[in-house]
Short mmCIF file of C-alpha atoms in Angstrom, two decimals:
data_model
loop_
_atom_site.label_atom_id
_atom_site.label_comp_id
_atom_site.label_asym_id
_atom_site.label_seq_id
_atom_site.Cartn_x
_atom_site.Cartn_y
_atom_site.Cartn_z
CA MET A 1 27.78 49.20 17.72
CA PRO A 2 26.88 51.54 14.84
CA SER A 3 28.83 49.08 12.68
CA ILE A 4 26.69 46.22 13.87
CA ALA A 5 23.48 48.15 13.11
CA ALA A 6 24.75 48.83 9.71
CA ALA A 7 25.54 45.39 9.10
CA ARG A 8 21.96 44.25 10.22
CA SER A 9 20.36 47.01 7.92
CA SER A 10 22.24 46.21 4.79
CA PRO A 11 20.15 44.39 2.26
CA MET A 12 21.00 40.91 1.58
CA PRO A 13 20.87 39.10 -1.86
CA MET A 14 17.83 37.47 -2.78
CA VAL A 15 17.32 34.22 -4.31
CA ASN A 16 13.70 33.31 -5.62
CA GLY A 17 12.52 35.10 -2.66
CA ASP A 18 14.96 33.74 -0.06
CA VAL A 19 17.44 35.57 1.62
CA SER A 20 21.02 34.04 1.23
CA SER A 21 24.70 35.10 0.95
CA PRO A 22 26.68 34.60 -2.04
CA HIS A 23 28.63 31.85 -0.56
CA LYS A 24 25.47 29.79 0.30
CA ARG A 25 24.09 30.52 -3.08
CA ARG A 26 27.10 28.93 -4.82
CA LEU A 27 27.03 26.03 -2.41
CA ARG A 28 23.26 25.44 -3.11
CA SER A 29 23.71 25.71 -6.97
CA ASN A 30 26.77 23.35 -6.92
CA SER A 31 24.89 20.85 -4.67
CA ALA A 32 22.03 20.70 -7.15
CA SER A 33 23.98 20.43 -10.13
CA PHE A 34 25.94 17.52 -8.59
CA ASP A 35 23.08 15.58 -7.13
CA ASP A 36 20.62 15.91 -10.27
CA PRO A 37 22.11 14.56 -13.69
CA VAL A 38 19.51 15.97 -15.48
CA CYS A 39 19.99 19.47 -14.60
CA ASN A 40 23.85 20.02 -14.88
CA THR A 41 24.27 23.50 -16.17
CA PRO A 42 21.74 26.29 -15.62
CA ALA A 43 21.95 27.09 -11.90
CA LYS A 44 18.71 29.18 -12.25
CA SER A 45 16.56 26.32 -12.91
CA CYS A 46 18.03 24.12 -10.16
CA SER A 47 18.38 26.51 -7.11
CA SER A 48 14.56 26.66 -6.49
CA LEU A 49 14.55 24.08 -3.78
CA LYS A 50 11.58 25.37 -1.40
CA SER A 51 10.65 23.23 1.45
CA LYS A 52 7.47 21.21 0.94
CA SER A 53 5.22 19.33 3.12
CA PRO A 54 4.99 15.60 2.47
CA ARG A 55 1.47 16.10 1.38
CA ARG A 56 2.37 18.78 -1.19
CA SER A 57 5.27 16.83 -2.66
CA VAL A 58 3.27 13.94 -3.02
CA ASN A 59 0.32 15.69 -4.95
CA ASP A 60 2.04 18.80 -6.66
CA SER A 61 2.70 16.84 -9.92
CA PRO A 62 0.62 14.43 -11.79
CA ASN A 63 3.51 13.14 -13.64
CA ARG A 64 5.52 11.95 -10.48
CA SER A 65 6.45 8.30 -10.46
CA ARG A 66 4.82 5.89 -8.24
CA SER A 67 8.20 5.52 -6.15
CA ASN A 68 7.98 9.05 -5.49
CA VAL A 69 4.43 9.05 -4.31
CA GLU A 70 5.31 6.00 -2.08
CA THR A 71 8.17 7.96 -0.62
CA GLY A 72 6.06 10.87 0.16
CA VAL A 73 3.35 8.65 1.82
CA SER A 74 5.93 6.92 4.00
CA LEU A 75 7.01 10.59 5.31
CA LEU A 76 3.34 10.87 6.87
CA LYS A 77 4.20 7.73 8.84
CA LEU A 78 0.67 6.13 7.96
CA LYS A 79 -0.16 2.92 9.66
CA ASN A 80 -0.30 -0.23 7.36
CA SER A 81 -4.16 -0.46 8.09
CA PRO A 82 -6.95 -1.65 5.74
CA ARG A 83 -7.81 2.02 5.26
CA LYS A 84 -4.24 2.95 4.12
CA LYS A 85 -4.56 -0.08 1.67
CA LEU A 86 -7.80 1.31 0.45
CA LEU A 87 -6.40 4.75 -0.28
CA ASP A 88 -3.26 3.05 -2.02
CA SER A 89 -5.59 0.94 -4.24
CA ILE A 90 -7.54 4.32 -5.38
CA LEU A 91 -4.12 5.60 -6.41
CA ASP A 92 -3.44 2.53 -8.65
CA LYS A 93 -6.63 2.37 -10.35
CA PRO A 94 -8.60 4.50 -12.62
CA ILE A 95 -12.25 5.58 -11.57
CA TRP A 96 -14.88 3.38 -12.97
CA ASN A 97 -17.74 4.51 -15.25
CA PRO A 98 -21.30 3.74 -13.58
CA THR A 99 -22.97 4.66 -16.98
CA ASP A 100 -21.17 1.69 -18.56
CA SER A 101 -23.82 -1.26 -18.06
CA GLU A 102 -21.02 -3.80 -18.30
CA GLN A 103 -18.99 -2.40 -15.71
CA LEU A 104 -22.22 -1.77 -13.54
CA SER A 105 -23.26 -5.57 -13.69
CA VAL A 106 -19.58 -6.79 -13.15
CA VAL A 107 -19.22 -4.60 -9.79
CA LYS A 108 -22.93 -5.74 -8.53
CA GLU A 109 -21.80 -9.48 -9.04
CA ALA A 110 -18.70 -8.90 -7.19
CA LEU A 111 -20.73 -7.52 -4.20
CA HIS A 112 -23.53 -10.16 -4.43
CA VAL A 113 -23.87 -12.54 -1.46
CA SER A 114 -23.91 -15.53 -3.69
CA THR A 115 -20.75 -14.79 -5.38
CA ALA A 116 -18.07 -16.92 -3.58
CA PRO A 117 -14.95 -14.76 -3.06
CA THR A 118 -11.62 -16.15 -4.43
CA MET A 119 -10.15 -16.13 -0.94
CA ILE A 120 -11.76 -16.24 2.43
CA VAL A 121 -10.13 -13.78 4.78
CA CYS A 122 -10.30 -13.13 8.58
CA ARG A 123 -11.55 -16.68 9.33
CA GLU A 124 -8.13 -18.47 9.07
CA ASP A 125 -8.09 -19.48 12.83
CA GLU A 126 -11.58 -20.79 12.81
CA GLN A 127 -10.95 -22.85 9.77
CA LYS A 128 -7.71 -24.27 10.90
CA ARG A 129 -9.41 -25.60 13.99
CA ILE A 130 -12.23 -27.31 11.86
CA VAL A 131 -9.75 -28.94 9.49
CA GLU A 132 -7.61 -30.28 12.43
CA PHE A 133 -10.63 -31.83 13.87
CA CYS A 134 -11.75 -33.65 10.62
CA LYS A 135 -8.05 -34.64 10.03
CA GLN A 136 -7.82 -36.20 13.46
CA CYS A 137 -11.03 -37.94 12.97
CA VAL A 138 -10.22 -39.39 9.74
CA GLU A 139 -6.49 -40.45 10.65
CA GLN A 140 -8.02 -42.25 13.61
CA GLU A 141 -10.83 -43.58 12.05
CA LYS A 142 -12.89 -42.27 14.82
CA ALA A 143 -16.31 -40.55 14.83
CA GLY A 144 -16.76 -37.19 16.44
CA SER A 145 -19.00 -34.20 16.63
CA LEU A 146 -18.43 -30.44 16.11
CA TYR A 147 -20.72 -27.59 16.81
CA ILE A 148 -20.14 -24.19 14.85
CA CYS A 149 -22.17 -21.14 16.13
CA GLY A 150 -22.17 -17.51 15.42
CA CYS A 151 -24.43 -14.63 14.38
CA PRO A 152 -25.77 -14.57 10.92
CA GLY A 153 -23.38 -13.44 8.22
CA THR A 154 -20.11 -14.12 10.23
CA GLY A 155 -18.51 -16.55 7.37
CA LYS A 156 -19.70 -20.03 8.83
CA SER A 157 -21.24 -21.70 5.70
CA LEU A 158 -18.58 -19.95 3.67
CA SER A 159 -15.92 -21.32 5.64
CA MET A 160 -17.05 -24.91 5.30
CA GLU A 161 -16.62 -24.73 1.48
CA ASN A 162 -13.06 -23.86 2.12
CA VAL A 163 -12.61 -26.45 4.69
CA LYS A 164 -13.82 -29.28 2.12
CA GLY A 165 -11.21 -28.00 -0.22
CA CYS A 166 -8.52 -28.02 2.48
CA LEU A 167 -9.63 -31.58 3.13
CA ALA A 168 -9.41 -32.75 -0.56
CA GLY A 169 -5.95 -31.32 -0.81
CA TRP A 170 -4.65 -32.76 2.39
CA ALA A 171 -5.80 -36.19 1.27
CA LYS A 172 -4.36 -35.88 -2.21
CA GLU A 173 -0.83 -34.85 -0.69
CA THR A 174 -0.68 -37.57 2.16
CA GLY A 175 -2.41 -40.36 -0.12
CA GLY A 176 -5.13 -40.89 2.48
CA GLN A 177 -8.66 -41.67 2.03
CA LEU A 178 -11.20 -38.67 1.69
CA PRO A 179 -14.16 -39.29 3.70
CA ASP A 180 -17.64 -39.03 1.74
CA ILE A 181 -18.91 -35.54 2.21
CA LEU A 182 -22.70 -34.85 2.74
CA ALA A 183 -23.70 -31.21 2.90
CA ILE A 184 -27.32 -30.86 4.30
CA ASN A 185 -29.34 -27.85 4.75
CA CYS A 186 -31.90 -28.67 7.48
CA THR A 187 -34.34 -25.80 6.36
CA SER A 188 -35.05 -28.12 3.28
CA PHE A 189 -36.90 -30.92 4.98
CA SER A 190 -40.44 -31.00 5.59
CA ASN A 191 -39.96 -33.56 8.40
CA THR A 192 -37.07 -33.21 10.34
CA SER A 193 -36.39 -37.09 10.63
CA GLU A 194 -35.55 -37.10 6.90
CA ILE A 195 -31.94 -36.14 7.87
CA PHE A 196 -31.47 -39.67 8.67
CA ASN A 197 -32.85 -40.92 5.30
CA LYS A 198 -30.13 -38.55 3.68
CA ILE A 199 -27.35 -40.11 5.76
CA LEU A 200 -28.39 -43.73 5.06
CA GLU A 201 -28.57 -43.00 1.19
CA LYS A 202 -24.95 -41.57 1.37
CA SER A 203 -23.49 -44.52 3.46
CA LYS A 204 -25.40 -47.19 1.86
CA PRO A 205 -26.63 -45.88 -1.70
CA ASN A 206 -28.09 -49.32 -2.64
CA LYS A 207 -29.94 -49.83 0.72
CA LYS A 208 -33.71 -48.94 0.97
CA VAL A 209 -35.66 -47.99 3.92
CA ASN A 210 -38.27 -50.79 4.25
CA GLY A 211 -41.61 -50.48 6.25
CA ARG A 212 -40.72 -52.34 9.24
CA SER A 213 -37.45 -50.23 10.18
CA THR A 214 -36.69 -46.53 9.96
CA ALA A 215 -33.59 -44.96 8.51
CA LEU A 216 -32.37 -43.95 12.13
CA LYS A 217 -32.73 -47.57 13.27
CA GLN A 218 -30.75 -49.04 10.23
CA LEU A 219 -28.07 -46.44 11.06
CA GLN A 220 -27.88 -47.37 14.69
CA GLN A 221 -27.98 -51.27 13.73
CA MET A 222 -25.18 -50.68 11.05
CA TYR A 223 -22.85 -48.58 13.36
CA SER A 224 -23.30 -50.94 16.18
CA GLN A 225 -21.97 -54.11 14.47
CA LYS A 226 -18.37 -54.25 13.34
CA GLN A 227 -18.98 -56.42 10.39
CA GLN A 228 -21.44 -54.08 8.76
CA SER A 229 -19.40 -50.96 9.71
CA ALA A 230 -16.39 -52.22 8.06
CA ASP A 231 -17.93 -52.08 4.60
CA THR A 232 -18.57 -48.19 4.82
CA LYS A 233 -16.18 -45.41 4.65
CA MET A 234 -15.86 -42.46 6.97
CA MET A 235 -18.40 -39.99 6.26
CA LEU A 236 -18.51 -36.24 6.98
CA VAL A 237 -21.92 -34.89 7.70
CA ILE A 238 -22.22 -31.01 7.59
CA ALA A 239 -25.64 -30.01 8.99
CA ASP A 240 -26.25 -26.21 8.08
CA GLU A 241 -29.06 -24.37 9.86
CA LEU A 242 -28.97 -27.17 12.73
CA ASP A 243 -31.23 -25.11 15.06
CA TYR A 244 -34.24 -26.10 12.60
CA LEU A 245 -33.91 -29.50 14.09
CA ILE A 246 -34.94 -28.16 17.45
CA THR A 247 -38.42 -29.51 17.82
CA LYS A 248 -40.65 -29.75 20.89
CA ASP A 249 -39.34 -33.04 21.94
CA ARG A 250 -35.82 -32.44 20.65
CA VAL A 251 -35.32 -36.06 20.04
CA VAL A 252 -33.98 -35.71 16.31
CA LEU A 253 -31.10 -33.40 17.43
CA HIS A 254 -30.16 -35.98 20.16
CA ASP A 255 -30.21 -38.83 17.89
CA LEU A 256 -28.07 -37.05 15.27
CA PHE A 257 -25.47 -36.49 17.91
CA MET A 258 -25.70 -39.83 19.37
CA LEU A 259 -24.93 -41.50 16.03
CA THR A 260 -21.35 -40.33 16.62
CA THR A 261 -21.08 -42.27 20.04
CA LEU A 262 -22.13 -45.66 18.62
CA PRO A 263 -18.97 -48.22 18.98
CA PHE A 264 -18.53 -48.48 15.23
CA SER A 265 -19.55 -45.24 13.93
CA LYS A 266 -17.92 -43.78 10.79
CA VAL A 267 -19.80 -40.42 11.17
CA ILE A 268 -17.94 -37.02 11.56
CA LEU A 269 -20.78 -34.48 12.41
CA ILE A 270 -20.36 -30.80 12.06
CA GLY A 271 -23.64 -28.86 12.90
CA ILE A 272 -23.75 -25.11 12.05
CA ALA A 273 -26.29 -22.97 13.56
CA ASN A 274 -26.99 -19.12 14.29
CA ALA A 275 -28.14 -19.82 17.97
CA ILE A 276 -25.21 -18.92 20.11
CA ASP A 277 -26.78 -20.38 23.12
CA LEU A 278 -27.90 -23.72 21.66
CA ALA A 279 -24.56 -25.48 22.91
CA ASP A 280 -25.56 -24.06 26.40
CA ARG A 281 -29.10 -25.45 26.16
CA PHE A 282 -28.24 -28.70 24.78
CA LEU A 283 -24.73 -29.45 25.78
CA PRO A 284 -25.59 -30.52 29.34
CA LYS A 285 -27.86 -33.09 27.81
CA LEU A 286 -25.45 -34.37 25.39
CA GLN A 287 -22.80 -34.27 28.06
CA SER A 288 -24.73 -36.67 30.05
CA LEU A 289 -25.20 -39.08 27.11
CA ASN A 290 -21.27 -39.08 26.69
CA CYS A 291 -21.74 -36.79 23.38
CA LYS A 292 -20.31 -33.58 24.25
CA PRO A 293 -19.19 -32.00 20.73
CA ALA A 294 -16.18 -29.45 20.33
CA VAL A 295 -17.45 -25.84 19.95
CA VAL A 296 -16.05 -23.35 17.43
CA SER A 297 -17.37 -19.90 17.89
CA PHE A 298 -17.47 -17.27 14.80
CA ARG A 299 -17.58 -13.83 16.25
CA ALA A 300 -19.00 -10.68 14.59
CA TYR A 301 -16.86 -9.04 12.06
CA SER A 302 -15.07 -5.85 13.24
CA MET A 303 -14.85 -2.58 11.21
CA ASP A 304 -11.32 -3.37 9.94
CA GLN A 305 -12.39 -7.07 9.08
CA ILE A 306 -15.43 -5.66 7.02
CA ILE A 307 -12.99 -3.27 5.06
CA MET A 308 -10.55 -6.01 4.53
CA ILE A 309 -13.37 -8.29 2.93
CA LEU A 310 -15.05 -5.60 0.91
CA LYS A 311 -11.30 -4.67 -0.27
CA GLN A 312 -10.65 -8.23 -1.02
CA ARG A 313 -13.91 -8.58 -3.43
CA LEU A 314 -13.01 -5.21 -5.10
CA MET A 315 -9.56 -6.04 -5.55
CA ALA A 316 -10.15 -7.97 -8.94
CA LEU A 317 -11.91 -5.13 -10.69
CA PRO A 318 -9.59 -2.90 -12.76
CA TYR A 319 -11.21 0.38 -11.49
CA THR A 320 -12.03 2.20 -8.28
CA VAL A 321 -15.67 2.11 -7.37
CA PHE A 322 -15.82 3.25 -3.77
CA GLN A 323 -14.56 6.25 -1.95
CA PRO A 324 -12.28 4.83 1.08
CA GLN A 325 -14.36 7.18 3.24
CA ALA A 326 -17.57 5.67 2.21
CA LEU A 327 -16.44 1.86 2.82
CA GLU A 328 -15.24 2.94 6.09
CA LEU A 329 -18.70 4.34 7.05
CA CYS A 330 -20.45 1.25 5.84
CA ALA A 331 -18.11 -1.06 8.00
CA ARG A 332 -18.39 1.31 10.94
CA LYS A 333 -22.06 1.12 11.06
CA VAL A 334 -22.40 -2.68 10.36
CA ALA A 335 -19.53 -3.42 12.93
CA ALA A 336 -21.49 -1.58 15.47
CA THR A 337 -24.69 -3.07 14.95
CA SER A 338 -24.68 -6.69 14.00
CA GLY A 339 -21.18 -7.47 12.22
CA ASP A 340 -23.20 -9.25 9.52
CA MET A 341 -21.03 -9.21 6.34
CA ARG A 342 -24.20 -10.01 4.24
CA LYS A 343 -25.76 -6.77 5.46
CA ALA A 344 -22.68 -4.72 4.64
CA LEU A 345 -22.76 -6.25 0.98
CA GLY A 346 -26.25 -5.43 0.59
CA ILE A 347 -25.75 -1.76 1.75
CA CYS A 348 -22.89 -1.43 -0.81
CA ARG A 349 -25.30 -2.57 -3.56
CA GLY A 350 -27.75 -0.16 -2.35
CA ALA A 351 -25.13 2.54 -2.52
CA ILE A 352 -24.50 1.98 -6.10
CA GLU A 353 -28.11 2.17 -6.63
CA MET A 354 -28.11 5.67 -5.08
CA LEU A 355 -25.53 6.74 -7.43
CA GLU A 356 -27.54 5.38 -10.37
CA THR A 357 -30.37 7.38 -9.33
CA GLU A 358 -28.25 10.33 -9.28
CA LEU A 359 -27.02 9.98 -12.61
CA ARG A 360 -30.13 9.27 -14.03
CA GLU A 361 -31.69 12.52 -12.72
CA SER A 362 -28.61 14.50 -13.31
CA THR A 363 -28.78 17.12 -16.12
CA CYS A 364 -25.06 18.00 -15.93
CA THR A 365 -22.73 15.59 -17.94
CA SER A 366 -19.45 16.65 -16.09
CA THR A 367 -20.51 14.38 -13.24
CA LEU A 368 -21.32 11.19 -15.27
CA THR A 369 -18.17 9.44 -14.02
CA SER A 370 -17.66 9.27 -10.43
CA MET A 371 -17.13 6.98 -7.38
CA VAL A 372 -19.79 5.96 -4.76
CA ARG A 373 -19.41 8.68 -2.45
CA VAL A 374 -20.14 9.00 1.36
CA ASP A 375 -23.52 10.70 0.82
CA HIS A 376 -24.47 7.70 -1.31
CA MET A 377 -23.49 5.23 1.38
CA ALA A 378 -25.30 7.62 4.04
CA ILE A 379 -28.76 6.89 2.06
CA ALA A 380 -28.15 3.27 1.76
CA LEU A 381 -27.44 3.06 5.35
CA SER A 382 -30.49 4.97 6.37
CA ARG A 383 -32.75 2.70 4.46
CA ALA A 384 -31.15 -0.38 6.00
CA TYR A 385 -30.78 1.03 9.51
CA LYS A 386 -33.62 3.34 9.85
CA SER A 387 -33.34 4.43 13.65
CA PRO A 388 -35.33 6.95 15.69
CA ILE A 389 -31.85 8.27 17.23
CA VAL A 390 -30.52 9.25 13.73
CA ASP A 391 -33.45 11.15 13.08
CA THR A 392 -33.39 12.78 16.35
CA ILE A 393 -29.71 13.70 15.82
CA GLN A 394 -30.35 15.02 12.24
CA SER A 395 -33.14 17.20 13.42
CA LEU A 396 -30.94 18.96 16.34
CA PRO A 397 -29.76 22.76 16.24
CA GLN A 398 -26.38 23.17 14.48
CA HIS A 399 -24.58 23.83 17.76
CA GLN A 400 -25.97 20.80 19.49
CA GLN A 401 -24.60 18.78 16.37
CA ILE A 402 -21.27 20.52 16.82
CA VAL A 403 -21.29 19.38 20.70
CA LEU A 404 -22.04 15.87 19.49
CA CYS A 405 -19.30 16.01 16.81
CA SER A 406 -16.92 16.94 19.63
CA VAL A 407 -17.84 14.18 21.75
CA VAL A 408 -17.10 11.69 19.23
CA LYS A 409 -13.86 13.56 18.30
CA LEU A 410 -12.86 13.05 22.18
CA PHE A 411 -14.19 9.42 22.48
CA ARG A 412 -12.04 8.43 19.36
CA LYS A 413 -8.85 9.28 21.53
CA GLY A 414 -9.95 6.59 23.76
CA LYS A 415 -11.79 8.29 26.35
CA LYS A 416 -14.89 6.92 27.84
CA ASP A 417 -16.02 10.03 29.69
CA THR A 418 -15.05 13.68 29.62
CA THR A 419 -16.00 16.86 31.48
CA ILE A 420 -17.96 19.87 30.27
CA GLY A 421 -14.78 22.11 30.36
CA GLU A 422 -12.46 19.64 28.26
CA LEU A 423 -15.68 19.20 25.99
CA ASN A 424 -15.78 23.03 25.75
CA LYS A 425 -12.21 23.08 24.29
CA PHE A 426 -12.91 20.82 21.29
CA TYR A 427 -16.20 22.67 20.71
CA ILE A 428 -14.40 25.97 20.36
CA ASP A 429 -11.71 24.43 18.24
CA ILE A 430 -14.29 23.26 15.70
CA CYS A 431 -16.27 26.61 15.76
CA LYS A 432 -13.14 28.41 15.15
CA SER A 433 -11.99 26.15 12.09
CA THR A 434 -15.41 26.96 10.53
CA LEU A 435 -15.68 30.39 11.42
CA ILE A 436 -19.09 29.94 13.39
CA PRO A 437 -19.34 31.94 16.73
CA PRO A 438 -19.11 29.74 19.72
CA VAL A 439 -21.38 30.01 22.43
CA GLY A 440 -20.27 30.35 26.25
CA ILE A 441 -19.67 27.51 28.54
CA MET A 442 -23.11 28.27 30.38
CA GLU A 443 -24.95 27.83 27.07
CA LEU A 444 -22.93 24.54 26.35
CA SER A 445 -23.82 23.25 29.65
CA CYS A 446 -27.45 23.92 28.88
CA MET A 447 -27.17 22.28 25.46
CA CYS A 448 -25.59 19.02 27.27
CA ARG A 449 -28.60 19.04 29.63
CA VAL A 450 -30.88 19.08 26.56
CA LEU A 451 -28.97 16.23 25.03
CA GLY A 452 -29.33 14.48 28.22
CA ASP A 453 -33.18 14.88 28.51
CA GLN A 454 -33.20 13.21 24.98
CA GLY A 455 -31.26 10.31 26.17
CA ILE A 456 -28.01 11.06 23.99
CA LEU A 457 -25.68 12.10 26.56
CA LYS A 458 -25.38 11.51 30.22
CA LEU A 459 -24.17 14.16 32.51
CA GLY A 460 -22.93 13.53 36.20
CA GLN A 461 -23.16 15.56 39.28
CA SER A 462 -21.03 18.45 40.45
CA ARG A 463 -21.12 22.00 41.83
CA ASP A 464 -18.75 23.22 39.01
CA ASP A 465 -20.39 23.09 35.68
CA LYS A 466 -16.98 22.67 34.14
CA LEU A 467 -16.50 19.49 36.36
CA ARG A 468 -19.54 17.66 35.31
CA ARG A 469 -18.92 14.23 33.72
CA VAL A 470 -20.22 13.70 30.14
CA THR A 471 -20.82 10.11 28.84
CA LEU A 472 -22.26 9.01 25.69
CA GLN A 473 -25.63 7.07 25.80
CA VAL A 474 -25.77 6.24 21.98
CA ASP A 475 -23.83 4.49 19.65
CA GLU A 476 -20.90 6.53 18.35
CA ALA A 477 -21.60 5.06 14.85
CA ASP A 478 -25.13 6.26 15.15
CA ILE A 479 -23.92 9.99 15.56
CA SER A 480 -21.19 9.67 12.79
CA PHE A 481 -24.00 8.07 10.43
CA ALA A 482 -26.33 11.04 11.15
CA LEU A 483 -23.82 13.72 10.44
CA GLN A 484 -21.98 12.23 7.55
CA GLY A 485 -24.72 13.63 5.00
CA ILE A 486 -23.62 17.32 5.94
CA ARG A 487 -19.97 18.04 4.44
CA PHE A 488 -18.87 20.14 7.50
CA PHE A 489 -19.45 17.43 9.98
CA ARG A 490 -17.95 14.84 7.52
CA ASN A 491 -14.77 16.57 7.40
CA CYS A 492 -14.79 17.16 11.01
CA LEU A 493 -15.24 13.61 11.62
CA GLN A 494 -12.50 12.15 9.02
#
């Protein structure tokens, strides 16, 4: 036993602060020299092989190759999501200079609603259905009608531009005849019946409307007689803002769809409208007239889709403009409210203006080159979505804000509700991580009741306070948006 004690107490040789035997030290130095062809003689410079976390190994040296960076990131087992791709794009590109007027104008133009993207993403299925519908009508030389509905800013009109290009490419490949395309915005008419004048001018350019007959009657006569219809090509009519044609008598809308039911009609009608219930209101009537159009619905964009579209627009720029967290905040809020991509683009441009204002008012030259940060995006969002609940959350005491932060973190794990006891654990963890003294569970229960009185939380009934169910009554995005301006909460919510 004494010999064992002596063996334990004997000092071991130290190598760079690590305890190891001479045999291990020799093996370590030999393996280093064999594995690394650059370092082949001095064992001292090669023996420092401390274990590092994947994050440190990625970021410790600015001269690491891109392959080493990708290896380190792969060790983190990150999902191949739009958020990860945004982070990769920041690693690949330099940060822009917002004081450069040329760069500023290029960025704003890329994010402008009127700027058509180089590629339309997230609407492939809808476009495929529309193209297949048009191909079928052209191949069979048969008239038909299609109704496209969806909320504003969901890519309906933009997708139609891509559809026209797909049809042109298909006609060129197959040698088929491309139909005449008439794109109409119904809001441009002073009188809704003018749409029939446009269709007649496109189908028969030399034919004029005489005083004895209207354009609608001439179209009906033409598509009711085989001889007159044989001289005309197939025509694709794209009527955008179709709900503008809904008048008191609704006869114009019905007559327009009825053109596709005439025996020798050559009209392929695609109507686009924001009103989702327009089909429900008018399809029964049209169905009774043997004129039921096919329906394609454009759903609101999700958060990941908005991030993907923003990334696609910014991809062509040779520099990084936004922090990934800023774009995610914008996408999360827009997706939670309307899913309107036009709104998201406007908010991003507003965040750039916030950065411009900060640079003009800044006296420190060290911050003249920077990205659009989360706080810039939060200000732009607050101007776009001024909500009373956001003001309420921002005016709450700090501990009540921590409670809401804990609720959001819990619900992001897939929970729809929780208990005060489970919420207390998350609340204590956040307080400990920031060195803020937590309150007791009785005080926490009182804070939950106060938040319930303000309509932010909903508390269930139970004899034991720890078992009372807690449900969120407001949008999670409103809480994230209200607290993103404070760095402490921003770090907690990431």
